[in-house]
Amino acid sequence: MTRRGRAVTVSERAEPRRAEQSLTQAVAAAEMGEYGVVPGQRVAVIWDSSSPAAALKDLVDKIQALVGADNRVSVENINQLSQSAHKESSFDVILSGMVPGSSVQHTTEVLAEIARILKPGGRVLLKEPVVTESGNNSRIKTVAKLFAALTLSGIVEVKELQKEPLTPEEAQSAQGHLGYQGNDLLIVRIEGRKPNFEVGSSSQLKLSFAKKPGPSGKPSVDPATAKLWTLSANDMNDEEMDLLDSDELLDSEDLKKPDPASLRAPSCKEMGKKKACKNCTCGLAEELEQEKKSSQPKSACGNCYLGDAFRCASCPYLGMPAFKPGEKILLKENHLHDA
């Protein structure tokens, strides 16, 4: 193929196509400017059964023309979003309910999933029908409840971009999809952002534990007073300085060795007590314990020594042979417990 007697190169053939692509991208950038989408970003478009198919396809084509068609745009049904295989922090921008003519309702689970797959610092734009006042229809939220749901899901910097009455297409979709027949519905567009950190991430806090300058804990001492109680080498040689030997302060009574009996604490018996003290150290507790072990049980009927035929049913000597009165009998421990 020639043009004015010259062959047309491959680059010249591609120039009209490049110009067309640049024009298409410029138009898409102008239309997507309100969504904040820029070339190279990963975008997720969320729709539901109320979204018109033609409007959905037109929105996706415009986004693909701007960001590129190499798997940078993901289209997800809102009811299947939680079952998708998207990893955490996958998208830069998420558009939910932004298809013209749709009436998407965002549940708490959907908002939590949006926050999960959104990158730190990423933006989410959503559009949802709201009511001016909360009534019996709990499915449709007010603007305040929608703000609270976004905040609880982890989205920050939530702000309202636009609020207007429903278009005829949106009103028809809301009546058929939501089953709402009231005339107080509004369509609200909200923007939010994910914090610049991932859920569950950790960071070391830089805390300063430097001590604040303050008064010292020790009491101040008068230098003149301290000097009175301080001895120097010159003071030791000073004839006017009167020094006392500590041994001269003791008399003959202080040097006597004390009697060990006087150092012993009085026993419980000497203090007239019949029972040992709680922390007895005089030996009374051990003595009473020994007497308790060696003491013989007293017979209630006086016939214990005659044998089992004359013994009571609760006699501790049951099963033992007869013995002489006054004879010392050792009972086993289990006999005493059984009795």
mmCIF file of N, CA and C in Angstrom, residues 167-300:
data_model
loop_
_atom_site.group_PDB
_atom_site.id
_atom_site.type_symbol
_atom_site.label_atom_id
_atom_site.label_comp_id
_atom_site.label_asym_id
_atom_site.label_seq_id
_atom_site.Cartn_x
_atom_site.Cartn_y
_atom_site.Cartn_z
ATOM 1 N N THR A 167 -34.576 9.392 41.018
ATOM 2 C CA THR A 167 -35.043 9.542 39.649
ATOM 3 C C THR A 167 -36.203 8.573 39.410
ATOM 4 N N PRO A 168 -36.977 8.777 38.343
ATOM 5 C CA PRO A 168 -38.081 7.823 38.081
ATOM 6 C C PRO A 168 -37.600 6.378 37.978
ATOM 7 N N GLU A 169 -36.437 6.154 37.353
ATOM 8 C CA GLU A 169 -35.922 4.786 37.272
ATOM 9 C C GLU A 169 -35.566 4.245 38.655
ATOM 10 N N GLU A 170 -34.914 5.075 39.481
ATOM 11 C CA GLU A 170 -34.535 4.635 40.825
ATOM 12 C C GLU A 170 -35.756 4.432 41.707
ATOM 13 N N ALA A 171 -36.773 5.284 41.562
ATOM 14 C CA ALA A 171 -37.991 5.109 42.351
ATOM 15 C C ALA A 171 -38.704 3.815 41.974
ATOM 16 N N GLN A 172 -38.762 3.502 40.685
ATOM 17 C CA GLN A 172 -39.373 2.257 40.250
ATOM 18 C C GLN A 172 -38.586 1.052 40.742
ATOM 19 N N SER A 173 -37.254 1.152 40.695
ATOM 20 C CA SER A 173 -36.412 0.062 41.187
ATOM 21 C C SER A 173 -36.589 -0.136 42.682
ATOM 22 N N ALA A 174 -36.698 0.965 43.436
ATOM 23 C CA ALA A 174 -36.864 0.855 44.882
ATOM 24 C C ALA A 174 -38.201 0.228 45.246
ATOM 25 N N GLN A 175 -39.254 0.582 44.492
ATOM 26 C CA GLN A 175 -40.560 0.007 44.784
ATOM 27 C C GLN A 175 -40.598 -1.483 44.493
ATOM 28 N N GLY A 176 -39.948 -1.888 43.398
ATOM 29 C CA GLY A 176 -39.961 -3.303 43.055
ATOM 30 C C GLY A 176 -38.948 -4.119 43.829
ATOM 31 N N HIS A 177 -37.786 -3.547 44.102
ATOM 32 C CA HIS A 177 -36.705 -4.293 44.748
ATOM 33 C C HIS A 177 -36.791 -4.251 46.276
ATOM 34 N N LEU A 178 -37.160 -3.121 46.821
ATOM 35 C CA LEU A 178 -37.212 -2.962 48.275
ATOM 36 C C LEU A 178 -38.623 -3.104 48.832
ATOM 37 N N GLY A 179 -39.624 -3.019 47.985
ATOM 38 C CA GLY A 179 -40.995 -3.121 48.457
ATOM 39 C C GLY A 179 -41.416 -1.939 49.307
ATOM 40 N N TYR A 180 -40.868 -0.787 49.004
ATOM 41 C CA TYR A 180 -41.172 0.425 49.777
ATOM 42 C C TYR A 180 -42.072 1.318 48.944
ATOM 43 N N GLN A 181 -43.198 1.727 49.514
ATOM 44 C CA GLN A 181 -44.178 2.528 48.790
ATOM 45 C C GLN A 181 -44.231 3.979 49.269
ATOM 46 N N GLY A 182 -43.366 4.357 50.179
ATOM 47 C CA GLY A 182 -43.369 5.725 50.684
ATOM 48 C C GLY A 182 -42.781 6.696 49.688
ATOM 49 N N ASN A 183 -42.990 7.959 49.966
ATOM 50 C CA ASN A 183 -42.487 9.006 49.081
ATOM 51 C C ASN A 183 -41.393 9.850 49.740
ATOM 52 N N ASP A 184 -40.789 9.333 50.807
ATOM 53 C CA ASP A 184 -39.748 10.087 51.506
ATOM 54 C C ASP A 184 -38.360 9.502 51.268
ATOM 55 N N LEU A 185 -38.208 8.719 50.209
ATOM 56 C CA LEU A 185 -36.905 8.136 49.915
ATOM 57 C C LEU A 185 -35.989 9.160 49.253
ATOM 58 N N LEU A 186 -34.722 9.101 49.644
ATOM 59 C CA LEU A 186 -33.676 9.912 49.029
ATOM 60 C C LEU A 186 -32.533 9.003 48.637
ATOM 61 N N ILE A 187 -31.780 9.418 47.637
ATOM 62 C CA ILE A 187 -30.583 8.677 47.253
ATOM 63 C C ILE A 187 -29.380 9.461 47.735
ATOM 64 N N VAL A 188 -28.498 8.813 48.507
ATOM 65 C CA VAL A 188 -27.355 9.486 49.092
ATOM 66 C C VAL A 188 -26.069 8.842 48.575
ATOM 67 N N ARG A 189 -25.091 9.678 48.273
ATOM 68 C CA ARG A 189 -23.783 9.220 47.836
ATOM 69 C C ARG A 189 -22.769 9.547 48.925
ATOM 70 N N ILE A 190 -22.040 8.519 49.367
ATOM 71 C CA ILE A 190 -21.135 8.654 50.515
ATOM 72 C C ILE A 190 -19.750 8.179 50.103
ATOM 73 N N GLU A 191 -18.752 8.855 50.627
ATOM 74 C CA GLU A 191 -17.359 8.496 50.389
ATOM 75 C C GLU A 191 -16.677 8.201 51.723
ATOM 76 N N GLY A 192 -15.815 7.233 51.707
ATOM 77 C CA GLY A 192 -15.043 6.885 52.896
ATOM 78 C C GLY A 192 -13.662 6.384 52.496
ATOM 79 N N ARG A 193 -12.829 6.175 53.476
ATOM 80 C CA ARG A 193 -11.454 5.740 53.231
ATOM 81 C C ARG A 193 -11.046 4.728 54.282
ATOM 82 N N LYS A 194 -10.245 3.775 53.856
ATOM 83 C CA LYS A 194 -9.697 2.806 54.805
ATOM 84 C C LYS A 194 -8.456 3.395 55.456
ATOM 85 N N PRO A 195 -8.254 3.178 56.747
ATOM 86 C CA PRO A 195 -7.051 3.715 57.411
ATOM 87 C C PRO A 195 -5.778 3.226 56.735
ATOM 88 N N ASN A 196 -4.686 3.928 56.969
ATOM 89 C CA ASN A 196 -3.405 3.599 56.343
ATOM 90 C C ASN A 196 -2.691 2.453 57.044
ATOM 91 N N PHE A 197 -3.445 1.511 57.548
ATOM 92 C CA PHE A 197 -2.868 0.314 58.154
ATOM 93 C C PHE A 197 -3.865 -0.823 57.977
ATOM 94 N N GLU A 198 -3.342 -2.050 58.019
ATOM 95 C CA GLU A 198 -4.170 -3.219 57.832
ATOM 96 C C GLU A 198 -4.739 -3.660 59.166
ATOM 97 N N VAL A 199 -5.900 -4.278 59.138
ATOM 98 C CA VAL A 199 -6.526 -4.783 60.355
ATOM 99 C C VAL A 199 -5.642 -5.868 60.962
ATOM 100 N N GLY A 200 -5.335 -5.747 62.244
ATOM 101 C CA GLY A 200 -4.477 -6.711 62.931
ATOM 102 C C GLY A 200 -3.006 -6.377 62.897
ATOM 103 N N SER A 201 -2.630 -5.305 62.216
ATOM 104 C CA SER A 201 -1.213 -4.918 62.180
ATOM 105 C C SER A 201 -0.790 -4.333 63.518
ATOM 106 N N SER A 202 0.491 -4.369 63.786
ATOM 107 C CA SER A 202 1.033 -3.880 65.054
ATOM 108 C C SER A 202 2.181 -2.925 64.780
ATOM 109 N N SER A 203 2.397 -2.046 65.708
ATOM 110 C CA SER A 203 3.481 -1.083 65.592
ATOM 111 C C SER A 203 4.002 -0.762 66.982
ATOM 112 N N GLN A 204 5.300 -0.554 67.058
ATOM 113 C CA GLN A 204 5.919 -0.261 68.345
ATOM 114 C C GLN A 204 5.653 1.189 68.723
ATOM 115 N N LEU A 205 5.183 1.371 69.944
ATOM 116 C CA LEU A 205 4.913 2.714 70.444
ATOM 117 C C LEU A 205 6.184 3.297 71.045
ATOM 118 N N LYS A 206 6.478 4.505 70.700
ATOM 119 C CA LYS A 206 7.639 5.188 71.243
ATOM 120 C C LYS A 206 7.208 6.001 72.459
ATOM 121 N N LEU A 207 7.454 5.410 73.605
ATOM 122 C CA LEU A 207 7.061 6.047 74.856
ATOM 123 C C LEU A 207 8.296 6.570 75.570
ATOM 124 N N SER A 208 8.191 7.741 76.128
ATOM 125 C CA SER A 208 9.297 8.342 76.861
ATOM 126 C C SER A 208 9.024 8.227 78.353
ATOM 127 N N PHE A 209 9.912 7.536 79.038
ATOM 128 C CA PHE A 209 9.787 7.366 80.479
ATOM 129 C C PHE A 209 10.842 8.183 81.224
ATOM 130 N N ALA A 210 11.302 9.264 80.617
ATOM 131 C CA ALA A 210 12.308 10.107 81.276
ATOM 132 C C ALA A 210 11.707 10.745 82.527
ATOM 133 N N LYS A 211 12.501 10.757 83.566
ATOM 134 C CA LYS A 211 12.029 11.321 84.825
ATOM 135 C C LYS A 211 11.938 12.835 84.714
ATOM 136 N N LYS A 212 10.841 13.316 85.207
ATOM 137 C CA LYS A 212 10.660 14.762 85.193
ATOM 138 C C LYS A 212 11.487 15.407 86.308
ATOM 139 N N PRO A 213 12.104 16.529 86.006
ATOM 140 C CA PRO A 213 12.870 17.199 87.077
ATOM 141 C C PRO A 213 11.940 17.668 88.184
ATOM 142 N N GLY A 214 12.298 17.334 89.385
ATOM 143 C CA GLY A 214 11.462 17.709 90.520
ATOM 144 C C GLY A 214 12.289 17.767 91.778
ATOM 145 N N PRO A 215 11.673 18.058 92.884
ATOM 146 C CA PRO A 215 12.397 18.128 94.157
ATOM 147 C C PRO A 215 12.954 16.773 94.548
ATOM 148 N N SER A 216 14.112 16.762 95.149
ATOM 149 C CA SER A 216 14.746 15.523 95.567
ATOM 150 C C SER A 216 13.970 14.894 96.707
ATOM 151 N N GLY A 217 14.042 13.534 96.765
ATOM 152 C CA GLY A 217 13.315 12.835 97.814
ATOM 153 C C GLY A 217 13.942 13.007 99.191
ATOM 154 N N LYS A 218 15.254 13.365 99.239
ATOM 155 C CA LYS A 218 15.927 13.531 100.522
ATOM 156 C C LYS A 218 15.665 14.931 101.075
ATOM 157 N N PRO A 219 15.439 15.025 102.371
ATOM 158 C CA PRO A 219 15.222 16.355 102.949
ATOM 159 C C PRO A 219 16.512 17.169 102.919
ATOM 160 N N SER A 220 16.364 18.427 102.736
ATOM 161 C CA SER A 220 17.542 19.305 102.698
ATOM 162 C C SER A 220 18.140 19.451 104.104
ATOM 163 N N VAL A 221 19.460 19.524 104.150
ATOM 164 C CA VAL A 221 20.190 19.613 105.421
ATOM 165 C C VAL A 221 20.898 20.968 105.472
ATOM 166 N N ASP A 222 20.768 21.617 106.616
ATOM 167 C CA ASP A 222 21.440 22.898 106.805
ATOM 168 C C ASP A 222 22.944 22.665 106.876
ATOM 169 N N PRO A 223 23.732 23.322 106.066
ATOM 170 C CA PRO A 223 25.192 23.095 106.110
ATOM 171 C C PRO A 223 25.799 23.355 107.487
ATOM 172 N N ALA A 224 25.282 24.321 108.210
ATOM 173 C CA ALA A 224 25.823 24.604 109.548
ATOM 174 C C ALA A 224 25.543 23.457 110.503
ATOM 175 N N THR A 225 24.343 22.861 110.377
ATOM 176 C CA THR A 225 24.006 21.713 111.240
ATOM 177 C C THR A 225 24.853 20.501 110.890
ATOM 178 N N ALA A 226 25.071 20.292 109.594
ATOM 179 C CA ALA A 226 25.888 19.149 109.186
ATOM 180 C C ALA A 226 27.320 19.287 109.660
ATOM 181 N N LYS A 227 27.802 20.501 109.730
ATOM 182 C CA LYS A 227 29.173 20.714 110.162
ATOM 183 C C LYS A 227 29.349 20.366 111.632
ATOM 184 N N LEU A 228 28.305 20.565 112.446
ATOM 185 C CA LEU A 228 28.404 20.243 113.877
ATOM 186 C C LEU A 228 28.574 18.759 114.117
ATOM 187 N N TRP A 229 28.020 17.929 113.221
ATOM 188 C CA TRP A 229 28.071 16.471 113.407
ATOM 189 C C TRP A 229 29.154 15.821 112.550
ATOM 190 N N THR A 230 30.049 16.589 112.030
ATOM 191 C CA THR A 230 31.125 16.050 111.190
ATOM 192 C C THR A 230 32.467 16.270 111.874
ATOM 193 N N LEU A 231 33.291 15.208 111.963
ATOM 194 C CA LEU A 231 34.619 15.274 112.553
ATOM 195 C C LEU A 231 35.671 15.191 111.458
ATOM 196 N N SER A 232 36.645 16.009 111.568
ATOM 197 C CA SER A 232 37.753 15.986 110.628
ATOM 198 C C SER A 232 39.025 15.566 111.361
ATOM 199 N N ALA A 233 40.111 15.420 110.652
ATOM 200 C CA ALA A 233 41.400 15.038 111.265
ATOM 201 C C ALA A 233 41.886 16.120 112.225
ATOM 202 N N ASN A 234 41.624 17.375 111.913
ATOM 203 C CA ASN A 234 42.048 18.452 112.799
ATOM 204 C C ASN A 234 41.278 18.427 114.110
ATOM 205 N N ASP A 235 40.007 17.996 114.038
ATOM 206 C CA ASP A 235 39.205 17.921 115.269
ATOM 207 C C ASP A 235 39.752 16.861 116.215
ATOM 208 N N MET A 236 40.297 15.778 115.684
ATOM 209 C CA MET A 236 40.821 14.717 116.530
ATOM 210 C C MET A 236 42.041 15.196 117.321
ATOM 211 N N ASN A 237 42.782 16.132 116.775
ATOM 212 C CA ASN A 237 43.984 16.636 117.443
ATOM 213 C C ASN A 237 43.719 17.916 118.221
ATOM 214 N N ASP A 238 42.524 18.375 118.196
ATOM 215 C CA ASP A 238 42.188 19.621 118.880
ATOM 216 C C ASP A 238 42.032 19.332 120.378
ATOM 217 N N GLU A 239 42.788 20.073 121.209
ATOM 218 C CA GLU A 239 42.717 19.847 122.659
ATOM 219 C C GLU A 239 41.396 20.308 123.237
ATOM 220 N N GLU A 240 40.762 21.253 122.606
ATOM 221 C CA GLU A 240 39.488 21.745 123.123
ATOM 222 C C GLU A 240 38.333 20.806 122.788
ATOM 223 N N MET A 241 38.577 19.862 121.897
ATOM 224 C CA MET A 241 37.514 18.934 121.510
ATOM 225 C C MET A 241 37.413 17.839 122.555
ATOM 226 N N ASP A 242 36.278 17.658 123.185
ATOM 227 C CA ASP A 242 36.042 16.685 124.251
ATOM 228 C C ASP A 242 35.448 15.424 123.623
ATOM 229 N N LEU A 243 36.251 14.361 123.571
ATOM 230 C CA LEU A 243 35.808 13.104 122.989
ATOM 231 C C LEU A 243 35.577 12.082 124.093
ATOM 232 N N LEU A 244 34.569 11.258 123.947
ATOM 233 C CA LEU A 244 34.219 10.243 124.933
ATOM 234 C C LEU A 244 34.415 8.868 124.328
ATOM 235 N N ASP A 245 34.946 7.952 125.207
ATOM 236 C CA ASP A 245 35.095 6.564 124.800
ATOM 237 C C ASP A 245 33.774 5.840 125.067
ATOM 238 N N SER A 246 33.285 5.068 124.099
ATOM 239 C CA SER A 246 31.991 4.393 124.252
ATOM 240 C C SER A 246 32.030 3.336 125.352
ATOM 241 N N ASP A 247 33.195 2.742 125.611
ATOM 242 C CA ASP A 247 33.294 1.734 126.674
ATOM 243 C C ASP A 247 33.130 2.360 128.052
ATOM 244 N N GLU A 248 33.470 3.637 128.190
ATOM 245 C CA GLU A 248 33.342 4.295 129.490
ATOM 246 C C GLU A 248 31.886 4.551 129.861
ATOM 247 N N LEU A 249 31.007 4.429 128.879
ATOM 248 C CA LEU A 249 29.583 4.633 129.163
ATOM 249 C C LEU A 249 28.950 3.402 129.782
ATOM 250 N N LEU A 250 29.654 2.241 129.822
ATOM 251 C CA LEU A 250 29.121 1.011 130.399
ATOM 252 C C LEU A 250 29.651 0.857 131.818
ATOM 253 N N ASP A 251 28.750 0.464 132.727
ATOM 254 C CA ASP A 251 29.174 0.202 134.114
ATOM 255 C C ASP A 251 29.346 -1.293 134.309
ATOM 256 N N SER A 252 29.635 -1.713 135.578
ATOM 257 C CA SER A 252 29.908 -3.121 135.876
ATOM 258 C C SER A 252 28.675 -3.997 135.668
ATOM 259 N N GLU A 253 27.485 -3.486 135.927
ATOM 260 C CA GLU A 253 26.260 -4.268 135.751
ATOM 261 C C GLU A 253 26.014 -4.570 134.264
ATOM 262 N N ASP A 254 26.399 -3.641 133.426
ATOM 263 C CA ASP A 254 26.195 -3.858 131.992
ATOM 264 C C ASP A 254 27.128 -4.911 131.427
ATOM 265 N N LEU A 255 28.276 -5.117 132.106
ATOM 266 C CA LEU A 255 29.253 -6.082 131.605
ATOM 267 C C LEU A 255 28.990 -7.497 132.089
ATOM 268 N N LYS A 256 28.033 -7.689 133.026
ATOM 269 C CA LYS A 256 27.730 -9.025 133.540
ATOM 270 C C LYS A 256 26.971 -9.827 132.478
ATOM 271 N N LYS A 257 27.260 -11.151 132.412
ATOM 272 C CA LYS A 257 26.560 -12.027 131.496
ATOM 273 C C LYS A 257 25.174 -12.330 132.038
ATOM 274 N N PRO A 258 24.149 -12.159 131.287
ATOM 275 C CA PRO A 258 22.795 -12.381 131.813
ATOM 276 C C PRO A 258 22.532 -13.860 132.054
ATOM 277 N N ASP A 259 21.625 -14.136 133.012
ATOM 278 C CA ASP A 259 21.224 -15.502 133.344
ATOM 279 C C ASP A 259 20.325 -16.033 132.223
ATOM 280 N N PRO A 260 20.614 -17.229 131.665
ATOM 281 C CA PRO A 260 19.765 -17.759 130.581
ATOM 282 C C PRO A 260 18.311 -17.898 130.989
ATOM 283 N N ALA A 261 18.059 -18.182 132.284
ATOM 284 C CA ALA A 261 16.680 -18.341 132.739
ATOM 285 C C ALA A 261 15.905 -17.031 132.634
ATOM 286 N N SER A 262 16.626 -15.910 132.810
ATOM 287 C CA SER A 262 15.946 -14.618 132.730
ATOM 288 C C SER A 262 15.593 -14.237 131.289
ATOM 289 N N LEU A 263 16.292 -14.861 130.347
ATOM 290 C CA LEU A 263 16.002 -14.584 128.943
ATOM 291 C C LEU A 263 14.885 -15.456 128.389
ATOM 292 N N ARG A 264 14.535 -16.515 129.142
ATOM 293 C CA ARG A 264 13.504 -17.437 128.660
ATOM 294 C C ARG A 264 12.130 -16.819 128.861
ATOM 295 N N ALA A 265 11.327 -16.955 127.839
ATOM 296 C CA ALA A 265 9.967 -16.422 127.912
ATOM 297 C C ALA A 265 9.137 -17.288 128.838
ATOM 298 N N PRO A 266 8.237 -16.726 129.603
ATOM 299 C CA PRO A 266 7.411 -17.532 130.515
ATOM 300 C C PRO A 266 6.553 -18.518 129.731
ATOM 301 N N SER A 267 6.432 -19.740 130.309
ATOM 302 C CA SER A 267 5.656 -20.772 129.641
ATOM 303 C C SER A 267 4.169 -20.510 129.819
ATOM 304 N N CYS A 268 3.389 -21.299 129.063
ATOM 305 C CA CYS A 268 1.930 -21.141 129.138
ATOM 306 C C CYS A 268 1.414 -21.544 130.521
ATOM 307 N N LYS A 269 2.069 -22.554 131.150
ATOM 308 C CA LYS A 269 1.640 -22.978 132.484
ATOM 309 C C LYS A 269 1.936 -21.908 133.514
ATOM 310 N N GLU A 270 3.110 -21.281 133.390
ATOM 311 C CA GLU A 270 3.475 -20.239 134.342
ATOM 312 C C GLU A 270 2.534 -19.042 134.247
ATOM 313 N N MET A 271 1.973 -18.832 133.053
ATOM 314 C CA MET A 271 1.023 -17.732 132.893
ATOM 315 C C MET A 271 -0.383 -18.136 133.287
ATOM 316 N N GLY A 272 -0.542 -19.388 133.786
ATOM 317 C CA GLY A 272 -1.842 -19.837 134.284
ATOM 318 C C GLY A 272 -2.795 -20.261 133.187
ATOM 319 N N LYS A 273 -2.279 -20.644 132.052
ATOM 320 C CA LYS A 273 -3.153 -21.068 130.957
ATOM 321 C C LYS A 273 -3.246 -22.583 130.942
ATOM 322 N N LYS A 274 -4.471 -23.110 130.674
ATOM 323 C CA LYS A 274 -4.685 -24.543 130.573
ATOM 324 C C LYS A 274 -4.464 -25.055 129.150
ATOM 325 N N LYS A 275 -4.553 -24.161 128.206
ATOM 326 C CA LYS A 275 -4.363 -24.530 126.808
ATOM 327 C C LYS A 275 -3.102 -23.855 126.283
ATOM 328 N N ALA A 276 -2.493 -24.499 125.304
ATOM 329 C CA ALA A 276 -1.296 -23.938 124.710
ATOM 330 C C ALA A 276 -1.654 -22.737 123.833
ATOM 331 N N CYS A 277 -0.719 -21.823 123.717
ATOM 332 C CA CYS A 277 -0.937 -20.664 122.858
ATOM 333 C C CYS A 277 -0.941 -21.100 121.389
ATOM 334 N N LYS A 278 -1.367 -20.198 120.535
ATOM 335 C CA LYS A 278 -1.413 -20.510 119.106
ATOM 336 C C LYS A 278 -0.020 -20.759 118.565
ATOM 337 N N ASN A 279 0.932 -19.951 118.977
ATOM 338 C CA ASN A 279 2.331 -20.125 118.563
ATOM 339 C C ASN A 279 3.170 -20.530 119.778
ATOM 340 N N CYS A 280 2.807 -21.642 120.368
ATOM 341 C CA CYS A 280 3.444 -22.094 121.611
ATOM 342 C C CYS A 280 4.891 -22.489 121.360
ATOM 343 N N THR A 281 5.783 -21.998 122.185
ATOM 344 C CA THR A 281 7.205 -22.339 122.089
ATOM 345 C C THR A 281 7.742 -22.976 123.366
ATOM 346 N N CYS A 282 6.899 -23.093 124.407
ATOM 347 C CA CYS A 282 7.376 -23.632 125.685
ATOM 348 C C CYS A 282 7.251 -25.144 125.769
ATOM 349 N N GLY A 283 6.624 -25.802 124.793
ATOM 350 C CA GLY A 283 6.498 -27.252 124.804
ATOM 351 C C GLY A 283 5.170 -27.742 125.332
ATOM 352 N N LEU A 284 4.270 -26.836 125.743
ATOM 353 C CA LEU A 284 2.987 -27.270 126.288
ATOM 354 C C LEU A 284 2.117 -27.896 125.195
ATOM 355 N N ALA A 285 2.208 -27.383 123.994
ATOM 356 C CA ALA A 285 1.392 -27.931 122.905
ATOM 357 C C ALA A 285 1.782 -29.374 122.620
ATOM 358 N N GLU A 286 3.088 -29.665 122.591
ATOM 359 C CA GLU A 286 3.524 -31.040 122.369
ATOM 360 C C GLU A 286 3.136 -31.941 123.531
ATOM 361 N N GLU A 287 3.214 -31.415 124.732
ATOM 362 C CA GLU A 287 2.854 -32.215 125.914
ATOM 363 C C GLU A 287 1.386 -32.584 125.912
ATOM 364 N N LEU A 288 0.540 -31.629 125.575
ATOM 365 C CA LEU A 288 -0.898 -31.919 125.523
ATOM 366 C C LEU A 288 -1.236 -32.882 124.399
ATOM 367 N N GLU A 289 -0.529 -32.766 123.288
ATOM 368 C CA GLU A 289 -0.772 -33.682 122.164
ATOM 369 C C GLU A 289 -0.368 -35.102 122.536
ATOM 370 N N GLN A 290 0.731 -35.233 123.268
ATOM 371 C CA GLN A 290 1.165 -36.562 123.707
ATOM 372 C C GLN A 290 0.181 -37.175 124.690
ATOM 373 N N GLU A 291 -0.315 -36.364 125.597
ATOM 374 C CA GLU A 291 -1.305 -36.873 126.559
ATOM 375 C C GLU A 291 -2.579 -37.305 125.853
ATOM 376 N N LYS A 292 -2.941 -36.593 124.806
ATOM 377 C CA LYS A 292 -4.161 -36.937 124.073
ATOM 378 C C LYS A 292 -4.008 -38.275 123.380
ATOM 379 N N LYS A 293 -2.793 -38.568 122.871
ATOM 380 C CA LYS A 293 -2.574 -39.820 122.181
ATOM 381 C C LYS A 293 -2.507 -40.988 123.152
ATOM 382 N N SER A 294 -1.919 -40.772 124.338
ATOM 383 C CA SER A 294 -1.740 -41.868 125.295
ATOM 384 C C SER A 294 -2.946 -42.098 126.183
ATOM 385 N N SER A 295 -3.904 -41.211 126.206
ATOM 386 C CA SER A 295 -5.069 -41.369 127.077
ATOM 387 C C SER A 295 -5.976 -42.469 126.555
ATOM 388 N N GLN A 296 -6.552 -43.245 127.464
ATOM 389 C CA GLN A 296 -7.455 -44.331 127.125
ATOM 390 C C GLN A 296 -8.888 -43.830 127.105
ATOM 391 N N PRO A 297 -9.667 -44.294 126.139
ATOM 392 C CA PRO A 297 -11.077 -43.898 126.135
ATOM 393 C C PRO A 297 -11.796 -44.445 127.361
ATOM 394 N N LYS A 298 -12.662 -43.646 127.918
ATOM 395 C CA LYS A 298 -13.404 -44.057 129.116
ATOM 396 C C LYS A 298 -14.657 -44.817 128.731
ATOM 397 N N SER A 299 -14.941 -45.862 129.524
ATOM 398 C CA SER A 299 -16.111 -46.688 129.252
ATOM 399 C C SER A 299 -17.361 -45.998 129.792
ATOM 400 N N ALA A 300 -18.410 -45.983 128.967
ATOM 401 C CA ALA A 300 -19.665 -45.371 129.397
ATOM 402 C C ALA A 300 -20.512 -46.325 130.215
#
